[in-house]
PDB file of N, CA, C and O in Angstrom:
ATOM      1  N   UNK E   1      -5.653  33.367  31.157  1.00 47.00           N
ATOM      2  CA  UNK E   1      -6.090  32.147  31.834  1.00 47.00           C
ATOM      3  C   UNK E   1      -7.554  32.295  32.267  1.00 47.00           C
ATOM      4  O   UNK E   1      -7.991  33.370  32.676  1.00 47.00           O
ATOM      5  N   UNK E   2      -8.270  31.200  32.188  1.00 48.00           N
ATOM      6  CA  UNK E   2      -9.684  31.215  32.580  1.00 48.00           C
ATOM      7  C   UNK E   2      -9.820  31.245  34.096  1.00 48.00           C
ATOM      8  O   UNK E   2      -9.000  30.674  34.814  1.00 48.00           O
ATOM      9  N   UNK E   3     -10.886  31.871  34.600  1.00 52.00           N
ATOM     10  CA  UNK E   3     -11.139  31.813  36.035  1.00 52.00           C
ATOM     11  C   UNK E   3     -11.398  30.363  36.449  1.00 52.00           C
ATOM     12  O   UNK E   3     -11.845  29.551  35.629  1.00 52.00           O
ATOM     13  N   UNK E   4     -11.139  30.014  37.705  1.00 50.00           N
ATOM     14  CA  UNK E   4     -11.290  28.613  38.153  1.00 50.00           C
ATOM     15  C   UNK E   4     -12.632  27.984  37.816  1.00 50.00           C
ATOM     16  O   UNK E   4     -12.705  26.822  37.440  1.00 50.00           O
ATOM     17  N   UNK E   5     -13.720  28.758  37.914  1.00 49.00           N
ATOM     18  CA  UNK E   5     -15.042  28.167  37.647  1.00 49.00           C
ATOM     19  C   UNK E   5     -15.249  27.838  36.174  1.00 49.00           C
ATOM     20  O   UNK E   5     -16.119  27.052  35.829  1.00 49.00           O
ATOM     21  N   UNK E   6     -14.432  28.403  35.286  1.00 50.00           N
ATOM     22  CA  UNK E   6     -14.546  28.121  33.856  1.00 50.00           C
ATOM     23  C   UNK E   6     -13.503  27.130  33.370  1.00 50.00           C
ATOM     24  O   UNK E   6     -13.487  26.772  32.204  1.00 50.00           O
ATOM     25  N   UNK E   7     -12.631  26.725  34.279  1.00 50.00           N
ATOM     26  CA  UNK E   7     -11.586  25.777  33.884  1.00 50.00           C
ATOM     27  C   UNK E   7     -12.133  24.361  33.929  1.00 50.00           C
ATOM     28  O   UNK E   7     -12.759  23.962  34.901  1.00 50.00           O
ATOM     29  N   UNK E   8     -11.909  23.627  32.866  1.00 49.00           N
ATOM     30  CA  UNK E   8     -12.326  22.231  32.813  1.00 49.00           C
ATOM     31  C   UNK E   8     -11.109  21.336  32.923  1.00 49.00           C
ATOM     32  O   UNK E   8     -10.016  21.780  33.249  1.00 49.00           O
ATOM     33  N   UNK E   9     -11.329  20.072  32.647  1.00 48.00           N
ATOM     34  CA  UNK E   9     -10.204  19.143  32.605  1.00 48.00           C
ATOM     35  C   UNK E   9      -9.264  19.605  31.501  1.00 48.00           C
ATOM     36  O   UNK E   9      -9.695  20.206  30.516  1.00 48.00           O
ATOM     37  N   UNK E  10      -7.958  19.343  31.635  1.00 47.00           N
ATOM     38  CA  UNK E  10      -7.011  19.809  30.616  1.00 47.00           C
ATOM     39  C   UNK E  10      -7.401  19.422  29.194  1.00 47.00           C
ATOM     40  O   UNK E  10      -7.275  20.224  28.277  1.00 47.00           O
ATOM     41  N   UNK E  11      -7.913  18.202  29.001  1.00 47.00           N
ATOM     42  CA  UNK E  11      -8.283  17.790  27.643  1.00 47.00           C
ATOM     43  C   UNK E  11      -9.480  18.580  27.122  1.00 47.00           C
ATOM     44  O   UNK E  11      -9.605  18.834  25.942  1.00 47.00           O
ATOM     45  N   UNK E  12     -10.383  19.030  28.019  1.00 47.00           N
ATOM     46  CA  UNK E  12     -11.519  19.844  27.610  1.00 47.00           C
ATOM     47  C   UNK E  12     -11.051  21.226  27.172  1.00 47.00           C
ATOM     48  O   UNK E  12     -11.472  21.745  26.145  1.00 47.00           O
ATOM     49  N   UNK E  13     -10.170  21.815  27.961  1.00 47.00           N
ATOM     50  CA  UNK E  13      -9.637  23.130  27.622  1.00 47.00           C
ATOM     51  C   UNK E  13      -8.878  23.045  26.308  1.00 47.00           C
ATOM     52  O   UNK E  13      -9.042  23.886  25.428  1.00 47.00           O
ATOM     53  N   UNK E  14      -8.065  22.025  26.146  1.00 52.00           N
ATOM     54  CA  UNK E  14      -7.305  21.858  24.913  1.00 52.00           C
ATOM     55  C   UNK E  14      -8.241  21.695  23.721  1.00 52.00           C
ATOM     56  O   UNK E  14      -8.054  22.324  22.687  1.00 52.00           O
ATOM     57  N   UNK E  15      -9.272  20.875  23.863  1.00 54.00           N
ATOM     58  CA  UNK E  15     -10.163  20.623  22.729  1.00 54.00           C
ATOM     59  C   UNK E  15     -10.909  21.881  22.305  1.00 54.00           C
ATOM     60  O   UNK E  15     -11.294  22.016  21.160  1.00 54.00           O
ATOM     61  N   UNK E  16     -11.106  22.831  23.227  1.00 64.00           N
ATOM     62  CA  UNK E  16     -11.774  24.080  22.872  1.00 64.00           C
ATOM     63  C   UNK E  16     -10.897  24.933  21.962  1.00 64.00           C
ATOM     64  O   UNK E  16     -11.384  25.797  21.261  1.00 64.00           O
ATOM     65  N   UNK E  17      -9.594  24.706  21.982  1.00 71.00           N
ATOM     66  CA  UNK E  17      -8.671  25.501  21.180  1.00 71.00           C
ATOM     67  C   UNK E  17      -8.316  24.834  19.853  1.00 71.00           C
ATOM     68  O   UNK E  17      -7.575  25.386  19.066  1.00 71.00           O
ATOM     69  N   UNK E  18      -8.819  23.648  19.611  1.00 67.00           N
ATOM     70  CA  UNK E  18      -8.488  22.907  18.397  1.00 67.00           C
ATOM     71  C   UNK E  18      -9.536  23.119  17.317  1.00 67.00           C
ATOM     72  O   UNK E  18     -10.717  23.275  17.603  1.00 67.00           O
ATOM     73  N   UNK E  19      -9.089  23.076  16.067  1.00 73.00           N
ATOM     74  CA  UNK E  19     -10.027  23.106  14.949  1.00 73.00           C
ATOM     75  C   UNK E  19     -10.706  21.740  14.863  1.00 73.00           C
ATOM     76  O   UNK E  19     -10.209  20.769  15.442  1.00 73.00           O
ATOM     77  N   UNK E  20     -11.809  21.632  14.150  1.00 68.00           N
ATOM     78  CA  UNK E  20     -12.452  20.310  14.007  1.00 68.00           C
ATOM     79  C   UNK E  20     -11.495  19.252  13.438  1.00 68.00           C
ATOM     80  O   UNK E  20     -11.501  18.113  13.892  1.00 68.00           O
ATOM     81  N   UNK E  21     -10.670  19.611  12.478  1.00 67.00           N
ATOM     82  CA  UNK E  21      -9.727  18.640  11.911  1.00 67.00           C
ATOM     83  C   UNK E  21      -8.696  18.211  12.939  1.00 67.00           C
ATOM     84  O   UNK E  21      -8.325  17.039  13.009  1.00 67.00           O
ATOM     85  N   UNK E  22      -8.226  19.161  13.746  1.00 67.00           N
ATOM     86  CA  UNK E  22      -7.253  18.814  14.788  1.00 67.00           C
ATOM     87  C   UNK E  22      -7.885  17.908  15.837  1.00 67.00           C
ATOM     88  O   UNK E  22      -7.245  16.981  16.337  1.00 67.00           O
ATOM     89  N   UNK E  23      -9.161  18.162  16.170  1.00 67.00           N
ATOM     90  CA  UNK E  23      -9.860  17.281  17.120  1.00 67.00           C
ATOM     91  C   UNK E  23      -9.962  15.867  16.581  1.00 67.00           C
ATOM     92  O   UNK E  23      -9.818  14.896  17.312  1.00 67.00           O
ATOM     93  N   UNK E  24     -10.203  15.737  15.279  1.00 65.00           N
ATOM     94  CA  UNK E  24     -10.270  14.414  14.652  1.00 65.00           C
ATOM     95  C   UNK E  24      -8.946  13.681  14.817  1.00 65.00           C
ATOM     96  O   UNK E  24      -8.922  12.508  15.172  1.00 65.00           O
ATOM     97  N   UNK E  25      -7.853  14.391  14.590  1.00 65.00           N
ATOM     98  CA  UNK E  25      -6.527  13.770  14.735  1.00 65.00           C
ATOM     99  C   UNK E  25      -6.318  13.296  16.158  1.00 65.00           C
ATOM    100  O   UNK E  25      -5.858  12.176  16.398  1.00 65.00           O
ATOM    101  N   UNK E  26      -6.671  14.118  17.141  1.00 64.00           N
ATOM    102  CA  UNK E  26      -6.501  13.743  18.543  1.00 64.00           C
ATOM    103  C   UNK E  26      -7.363  12.528  18.877  1.00 64.00           C
ATOM    104  O   UNK E  26      -6.900  11.583  19.518  1.00 64.00           O
ATOM    105  N   UNK E  27      -8.613  12.531  18.430  1.00 66.00           N
ATOM    106  CA  UNK E  27      -9.511  11.416  18.729  1.00 66.00           C
ATOM    107  C   UNK E  27      -9.053  10.112  18.101  1.00 66.00           C
ATOM    108  O   UNK E  27      -9.241   9.038  18.651  1.00 66.00           O
ATOM    109  N   UNK E  28      -8.459  10.180  16.918  1.00 65.00           N
ATOM    110  CA  UNK E  28      -8.052   8.969  16.205  1.00 65.00           C
ATOM    111  C   UNK E  28      -6.617   8.556  16.503  1.00 65.00           C
ATOM    112  O   UNK E  28      -6.147   7.558  15.977  1.00 65.00           O
ATOM    113  N   UNK E  29      -5.940   9.307  17.350  1.00 65.00           N
ATOM    114  CA  UNK E  29      -4.537   9.019  17.654  1.00 65.00           C
ATOM    115  C   UNK E  29      -4.344   7.592  18.164  1.00 65.00           C
ATOM    116  O   UNK E  29      -3.326   6.974  17.901  1.00 65.00           O
ATOM    117  N   UNK E  30      -5.321   7.053  18.862  1.00 66.00           N
ATOM    118  CA  UNK E  30      -5.221   5.695  19.403  1.00 66.00           C
ATOM    119  C   UNK E  30      -5.406   4.617  18.329  1.00 66.00           C
ATOM    120  O   UNK E  30      -5.134   3.455  18.559  1.00 66.00           O
ATOM    121  N   UNK E  31      -5.867   4.997  17.155  1.00 70.00           N
ATOM    122  CA  UNK E  31      -6.202   4.028  16.111  1.00 70.00           C
ATOM    123  C   UNK E  31      -4.995   3.392  15.439  1.00 70.00           C
ATOM    124  O   UNK E  31      -5.134   2.388  14.753  1.00 70.00           O
ATOM    125  N   UNK E  32      -3.838   3.977  15.601  1.00 75.00           N
ATOM    126  CA  UNK E  32      -2.646   3.471  14.926  1.00 75.00           C
ATOM    127  C   UNK E  32      -1.482   3.555  15.917  1.00 75.00           C
ATOM    128  O   UNK E  32      -1.342   4.535  16.633  1.00 75.00           O
ATOM    129  N   UNK E  33      -0.696   2.506  15.982  1.00 80.00           N
ATOM    130  CA  UNK E  33       0.353   2.430  17.005  1.00 80.00           C
ATOM    131  C   UNK E  33       1.729   2.818  16.461  1.00 80.00           C
ATOM    132  O   UNK E  33       2.736   2.408  17.014  1.00 80.00           O
ATOM    133  N   UNK E  34       1.735   3.590  15.397  1.00 81.00           N
ATOM    134  CA  UNK E  34       3.009   4.040  14.829  1.00 81.00           C
ATOM    135  C   UNK E  34       2.783   5.389  14.174  1.00 81.00           C
ATOM    136  O   UNK E  34       1.666   5.885  14.125  1.00 81.00           O
ATOM    137  N   UNK E  35       3.862   5.956  13.689  1.00 81.00           N
ATOM    138  CA  UNK E  35       3.739   7.223  12.987  1.00 81.00           C
ATOM    139  C   UNK E  35       2.966   7.008  11.689  1.00 81.00           C
ATOM    140  O   UNK E  35       3.245   6.074  10.941  1.00 81.00           O
ATOM    141  N   UNK E  36       1.995   7.851  11.433  1.00 78.00           N
ATOM    142  CA  UNK E  36       1.161   7.712  10.234  1.00 78.00           C
ATOM    143  C   UNK E  36       1.851   8.392   9.053  1.00 78.00           C
ATOM    144  O   UNK E  36       1.458   9.457   8.600  1.00 78.00           O
ATOM    145  N   UNK E  37       2.877   7.756   8.569  1.00 83.00           N
ATOM    146  CA  UNK E  37       3.656   8.296   7.464  1.00 83.00           C
ATOM    147  C   UNK E  37       3.779   7.214   6.400  1.00 83.00           C
ATOM    148  O   UNK E  37       4.156   6.075   6.689  1.00 83.00           O
ATOM    149  N   UNK E  38       3.446   7.570   5.155  1.00 88.00           N
ATOM    150  CA  UNK E  38       3.496   6.582   4.085  1.00 88.00           C
ATOM    151  C   UNK E  38       3.836   7.279   2.771  1.00 88.00           C
ATOM    152  O   UNK E  38       3.317   8.347   2.472  1.00 88.00           O
ATOM    153  N   UNK E  39       4.707   6.677   2.022  1.00 91.00           N
ATOM    154  CA  UNK E  39       5.008   7.171   0.679  1.00 91.00           C
ATOM    155  C   UNK E  39       4.439   6.172  -0.315  1.00 91.00           C
ATOM    156  O   UNK E  39       4.843   5.009  -0.333  1.00 91.00           O
ATOM    157  N   UNK E  40       3.501   6.616  -1.117  1.00 92.00           N
ATOM    158  CA  UNK E  40       2.898   5.728  -2.108  1.00 92.00           C
ATOM    159  C   UNK E  40       3.917   5.354  -3.170  1.00 92.00           C
ATOM    160  O   UNK E  40       3.943   4.226  -3.654  1.00 92.00           O
ATOM    161  N   UNK E  41       4.779   6.324  -3.524  1.00 96.00           N
ATOM    162  CA  UNK E  41       5.762   6.063  -4.565  1.00 96.00           C
ATOM    163  C   UNK E  41       7.076   6.764  -4.225  1.00 96.00           C
ATOM    164  O   UNK E  41       7.085   7.912  -3.791  1.00 96.00           O
ATOM    165  N   UNK E  42       8.167   6.046  -4.422  1.00 96.00           N
ATOM    166  CA  UNK E  42       9.510   6.596  -4.249  1.00 96.00           C
ATOM    167  C   UNK E  42      10.283   6.367  -5.535  1.00 96.00           C
ATOM    168  O   UNK E  42      10.226   5.284  -6.117  1.00 96.00           O
ATOM    169  N   UNK E  43      11.017   7.385  -5.964  1.00 98.00           N
ATOM    170  CA  UNK E  43      11.858   7.261  -7.155  1.00 98.00           C
ATOM    171  C   UNK E  43      13.216   7.882  -6.874  1.00 98.00           C
ATOM    172  O   UNK E  43      13.307   8.890  -6.178  1.00 98.00           O
ATOM    173  N   UNK E  44      14.232   7.262  -7.424  1.00 97.00           N
ATOM    174  CA  UNK E  44      15.563   7.832  -7.332  1.00 97.00           C
ATOM    175  C   UNK E  44      16.445   7.223  -8.417  1.00 97.00           C
ATOM    176  O   UNK E  44      16.110   6.219  -9.033  1.00 97.00           O
ATOM    177  N   UNK E  45      17.565   7.833  -8.624  1.00 98.00           N
ATOM    178  CA  UNK E  45      18.520   7.337  -9.610  1.00 98.00           C
ATOM    179  C   UNK E  45      19.519   6.432  -8.894  1.00 98.00           C
ATOM    180  O   UNK E  45      20.109   6.818  -7.883  1.00 98.00           O
ATOM    181  N   UNK E  46      19.673   5.215  -9.414  1.00 98.00           N
ATOM    182  CA  UNK E  46      20.615   4.275  -8.804  1.00 98.00           C
ATOM    183  C   UNK E  46      22.010   4.896  -8.848  1.00 98.00           C
ATOM    184  O   UNK E  46      22.443   5.410  -9.885  1.00 98.00           O
ATOM    185  N   UNK E  47      22.744   4.862  -7.742  1.00 97.00           N
ATOM    186  CA  UNK E  47      24.042   5.535  -7.698  1.00 97.00           C
ATOM    187  C   UNK E  47      25.117   4.924  -8.595  1.00 97.00           C
ATOM    188  O   UNK E  47      26.052   5.606  -8.991  1.00 97.00           O
ATOM    189  N   UNK E  48      24.995   3.655  -8.944  1.00 98.00           N
ATOM    190  CA  UNK E  48      26.014   3.002  -9.783  1.00 98.00           C
ATOM    191  C   UNK E  48      25.576   2.934 -11.243  1.00 98.00           C
ATOM    192  O   UNK E  48      26.292   3.380 -12.145  1.00 98.00           O
ATOM    193  N   UNK E  49      24.384   2.395 -11.479  1.00 97.00           N
ATOM    194  CA  UNK E  49      23.924   2.192 -12.858  1.00 97.00           C
ATOM    195  C   UNK E  49      23.269   3.441 -13.454  1.00 97.00           C
ATOM    196  O   UNK E  49      23.063   3.504 -14.656  1.00 97.00           O
ATOM    197  N   UNK E  50      22.923   4.407 -12.609  1.00 98.00           N
ATOM    198  CA  UNK E  50      22.223   5.626 -13.028  1.00 98.00           C
ATOM    199  C   UNK E  50      20.821   5.347 -13.580  1.00 98.00           C
ATOM    200  O   UNK E  50      20.158   6.219 -14.123  1.00 98.00           O
ATOM    201  N   UNK E  51      20.368   4.113 -13.419  1.00 98.00           N
ATOM    202  CA  UNK E  51      19.022   3.749 -13.849  1.00 98.00           C
ATOM    203  C   UNK E  51      18.004   4.385 -12.905  1.00 98.00           C
ATOM    204  O   UNK E  51      18.210   4.465 -11.696  1.00 98.00           O
ATOM    205  N   UNK E  52      16.907   4.861 -13.463  1.00 98.00           N
ATOM    206  CA  UNK E  52      15.826   5.420 -12.649  1.00 98.00           C
ATOM    207  C   UNK E  52      15.091   4.269 -11.994  1.00 98.00           C
ATOM    208  O   UNK E  52      14.632   3.339 -12.674  1.00 98.00           O
ATOM    209  N   UNK E  53      14.967   4.289 -10.681  1.00 98.00           N
ATOM    210  CA  UNK E  53      14.309   3.221  -9.939  1.00 98.00           C
ATOM    211  C   UNK E  53      13.067   3.821  -9.281  1.00 98.00           C
ATOM    212  O   UNK E  53      13.131   4.871  -8.655  1.00 98.00           O
ATOM    213  N   UNK E  54      11.949   3.131  -9.447  1.00 98.00           N
ATOM    214  CA  UNK E  54      10.681   3.584  -8.881  1.00 98.00           C
ATOM    215  C   UNK E  54      10.028   2.423  -8.140  1.00 98.00           C
ATOM    216  O   UNK E  54       9.957   1.312  -8.661  1.00 98.00           O
ATOM    217  N   UNK E  55       9.570   2.708  -6.937  1.00 97.00           N
ATOM    218  CA  UNK E  55       8.917   1.700  -6.104  1.00 97.00           C
ATOM    219  C   UNK E  55       7.571   2.242  -5.657  1.00 97.00           C
ATOM    220  O   UNK E  55       7.449   3.400  -5.283  1.00 97.00           O
ATOM    221  N   UNK E  56       6.566   1.383  -5.696  1.00 97.00           N
ATOM    222  CA  UNK E  56       5.226   1.763  -5.262  1.00 97.00           C
ATOM    223  C   UNK E  56       4.757   0.793  -4.184  1.00 97.00           C
ATOM    224  O   UNK E  56       5.088  -0.391  -4.223  1.00 97.00           O
ATOM    225  N   UNK E  57       3.998   1.339  -3.241  1.00 96.00           N
ATOM    226  CA  UNK E  57       3.460   0.510  -2.160  1.00 96.00           C
ATOM    227  C   UNK E  57       2.055   0.992  -1.820  1.00 96.00           C
ATOM    228  O   UNK E  57       1.845   2.196  -1.626  1.00 96.00           O
ATOM    229  N   UNK E  58       1.089   0.086  -1.738  1.00 94.00           N
ATOM    230  CA  UNK E  58      -0.267   0.491  -1.342  1.00 94.00           C
ATOM    231  C   UNK E  58      -0.282   0.876   0.137  1.00 94.00           C
ATOM    232  O   UNK E  58       0.649   0.565   0.892  1.00 94.00           O
ATOM    233  N   UNK E  59      -1.342   1.563   0.526  1.00 93.00           N
ATOM    234  CA  UNK E  59      -1.490   1.905   1.939  1.00 93.00           C
ATOM    235  C   UNK E  59      -1.599   0.631   2.768  1.00 93.00           C
ATOM    236  O   UNK E  59      -2.321  -0.298   2.398  1.00 93.00           O
ATOM    237  N   UNK E  60      -0.920   0.581   3.904  1.00 91.00           N
ATOM    238  CA  UNK E  60      -1.076  -0.572   4.800  1.00 91.00           C
ATOM    239  C   UNK E  60      -2.490  -0.570   5.403  1.00 91.00           C
ATOM    240  O   UNK E  60      -3.138   0.484   5.488  1.00 91.00           O
ATOM    241  N   UNK E  61      -2.960  -1.728   5.832  1.00 91.00           N
ATOM    242  CA  UNK E  61      -4.326  -1.826   6.376  1.00 91.00           C
ATOM    243  C   UNK E  61      -4.607  -0.872   7.534  1.00 91.00           C
ATOM    244  O   UNK E  61      -5.694  -0.300   7.608  1.00 91.00           O
ATOM    245  N   UNK E  62      -3.631  -0.665   8.436  1.00 87.00           N
ATOM    246  CA  UNK E  62      -3.899   0.221   9.569  1.00 87.00           C
ATOM    247  C   UNK E  62      -4.103   1.665   9.120  1.00 87.00           C
ATOM    248  O   UNK E  62      -4.934   2.383   9.662  1.00 87.00           O
ATOM    249  N   UNK E  63      -3.396   2.095   8.097  1.00 86.00           N
ATOM    250  CA  UNK E  63      -3.578   3.458   7.599  1.00 86.00           C
ATOM    251  C   UNK E  63      -4.875   3.592   6.799  1.00 86.00           C
ATOM    252  O   UNK E  63      -5.535   4.619   6.860  1.00 86.00           O
ATOM    253  N   UNK E  64      -5.242   2.550   6.070  1.00 89.00           N
ATOM    254  CA  UNK E  64      -6.517   2.548   5.350  1.00 89.00           C
ATOM    255  C   UNK E  64      -7.665   2.682   6.346  1.00 89.00           C
ATOM    256  O   UNK E  64      -8.598   3.464   6.152  1.00 89.00           O
ATOM    257  N   UNK E  65      -7.576   1.939   7.447  1.00 86.00           N
ATOM    258  CA  UNK E  65      -8.596   2.001   8.498  1.00 86.00           C
ATOM    259  C   UNK E  65      -8.617   3.391   9.151  1.00 86.00           C
ATOM    260  O   UNK E  65      -9.677   3.969   9.382  1.00 86.00           O
ATOM    261  N   UNK E  66      -7.447   3.968   9.403  1.00 82.00           N
ATOM    262  CA  UNK E  66      -7.353   5.288  10.016  1.00 82.00           C
ATOM    263  C   UNK E  66      -8.022   6.350   9.137  1.00 82.00           C
ATOM    264  O   UNK E  66      -8.786   7.191   9.618  1.00 82.00           O
ATOM    265  N   UNK E  67      -7.779   6.294   7.836  1.00 83.00           N
ATOM    266  CA  UNK E  67      -8.385   7.245   6.906  1.00 83.00           C
ATOM    267  C   UNK E  67      -9.901   7.085   6.886  1.00 83.00           C
ATOM    268  O   UNK E  67     -10.647   8.067   6.898  1.00 83.00           O
ATOM    269  N   UNK E  68     -10.375   5.837   6.872  1.00 86.00           N
ATOM    270  CA  UNK E  68     -11.822   5.586   6.887  1.00 86.00           C
ATOM    271  C   UNK E  68     -12.451   6.131   8.169  1.00 86.00           C
ATOM    272  O   UNK E  68     -13.526   6.748   8.123  1.00 86.00           O
ATOM    273  N   UNK E  69     -11.792   5.923   9.298  1.00 82.00           N
ATOM    274  CA  UNK E  69     -12.312   6.435  10.569  1.00 82.00           C
ATOM    275  C   UNK E  69     -12.333   7.957  10.588  1.00 82.00           C
ATOM    276  O   UNK E  69     -13.280   8.567  11.078  1.00 82.00           O
ATOM    277  N   UNK E  70     -11.304   8.586  10.033  1.00 78.00           N
ATOM    278  CA  UNK E  70     -11.252  10.049   9.988  1.00 78.00           C
ATOM    279  C   UNK E  70     -12.379  10.600   9.111  1.00 78.00           C
ATOM    280  O   UNK E  70     -13.037  11.570   9.479  1.00 78.00           O
ATOM    281  N   UNK E  71     -12.598   9.974   7.962  1.00 81.00           N
ATOM    282  CA  UNK E  71     -13.674  10.427   7.079  1.00 81.00           C
ATOM    283  C   UNK E  71     -15.037  10.262   7.757  1.00 81.00           C
ATOM    284  O   UNK E  71     -15.887  11.136   7.672  1.00 81.00           O
ATOM    285  N   UNK E  72     -15.235   9.150   8.438  1.00 82.00           N
ATOM    286  CA  UNK E  72     -16.500   8.921   9.138  1.00 82.00           C
ATOM    287  C   UNK E  72     -16.693   9.946  10.248  1.00 82.00           C
ATOM    288  O   UNK E  72     -17.781  10.484  10.423  1.00 82.00           O
ATOM    289  N   UNK E  73     -15.636  10.229  10.985  1.00 72.00           N
ATOM    290  CA  UNK E  73     -15.727  11.212  12.068  1.00 72.00           C
ATOM    291  C   UNK E  73     -16.089  12.581  11.508  1.00 72.00           C
ATOM    292  O   UNK E  73     -16.898  13.303  12.093  1.00 72.00           O
ATOM    293  N   UNK E  74     -15.505  12.958  10.390  1.00 72.00           N
ATOM    294  CA  UNK E  74     -15.823  14.244   9.758  1.00 72.00           C
ATOM    295  C   UNK E  74     -17.293  14.283   9.326  1.00 72.00           C
ATOM    296  O   UNK E  74     -17.958  15.302   9.447  1.00 72.00           O
ATOM    297  N   UNK E  75     -17.828  13.154   8.816  1.00 69.00           N
ATOM    298  CA  UNK E  75     -19.233  13.101   8.415  1.00 69.00           C
ATOM    299  C   UNK E  75     -20.164  13.226   9.611  1.00 69.00           C
ATOM    300  O   UNK E  75     -21.260  13.774   9.514  1.00 69.00           O
ATOM    301  N   UNK E  76     -19.724  12.693  10.757  1.00 72.00           N
ATOM    302  CA  UNK E  76     -20.542  12.709  11.970  1.00 72.00           C
ATOM    303  C   UNK E  76     -20.626  14.092  12.601  1.00 72.00           C
ATOM    304  O   UNK E  76     -21.483  14.351  13.436  1.00 72.00           O
ATOM    305  N   UNK E  77     -19.738  14.976  12.224  1.00 66.00           N
ATOM    306  CA  UNK E  77     -19.696  16.316  12.842  1.00 66.00           C
ATOM    307  C   UNK E  77     -20.784  17.207  12.312  1.00 66.00           C
ATOM    308  O   UNK E  77     -21.181  17.312  11.298  1.00 66.00           O
TER     309      UNK E  77
END
């Protein structure tokens, strides 16, 4: 533990222990109000017909914005 004179606010102490990429994630956490999880493509075999089914979905706008903000933050570092 740091001596009292070297202790900062909890978020300052935490940020000192994070990698630059982890800091980016923490800073951008407010940018999206849900879990940032997306599958571009899903495939499976239909249980009855045994037909291969594949579905594709583009990134939603909030995730596209989050990625752009993360890339910009990395460039600013």
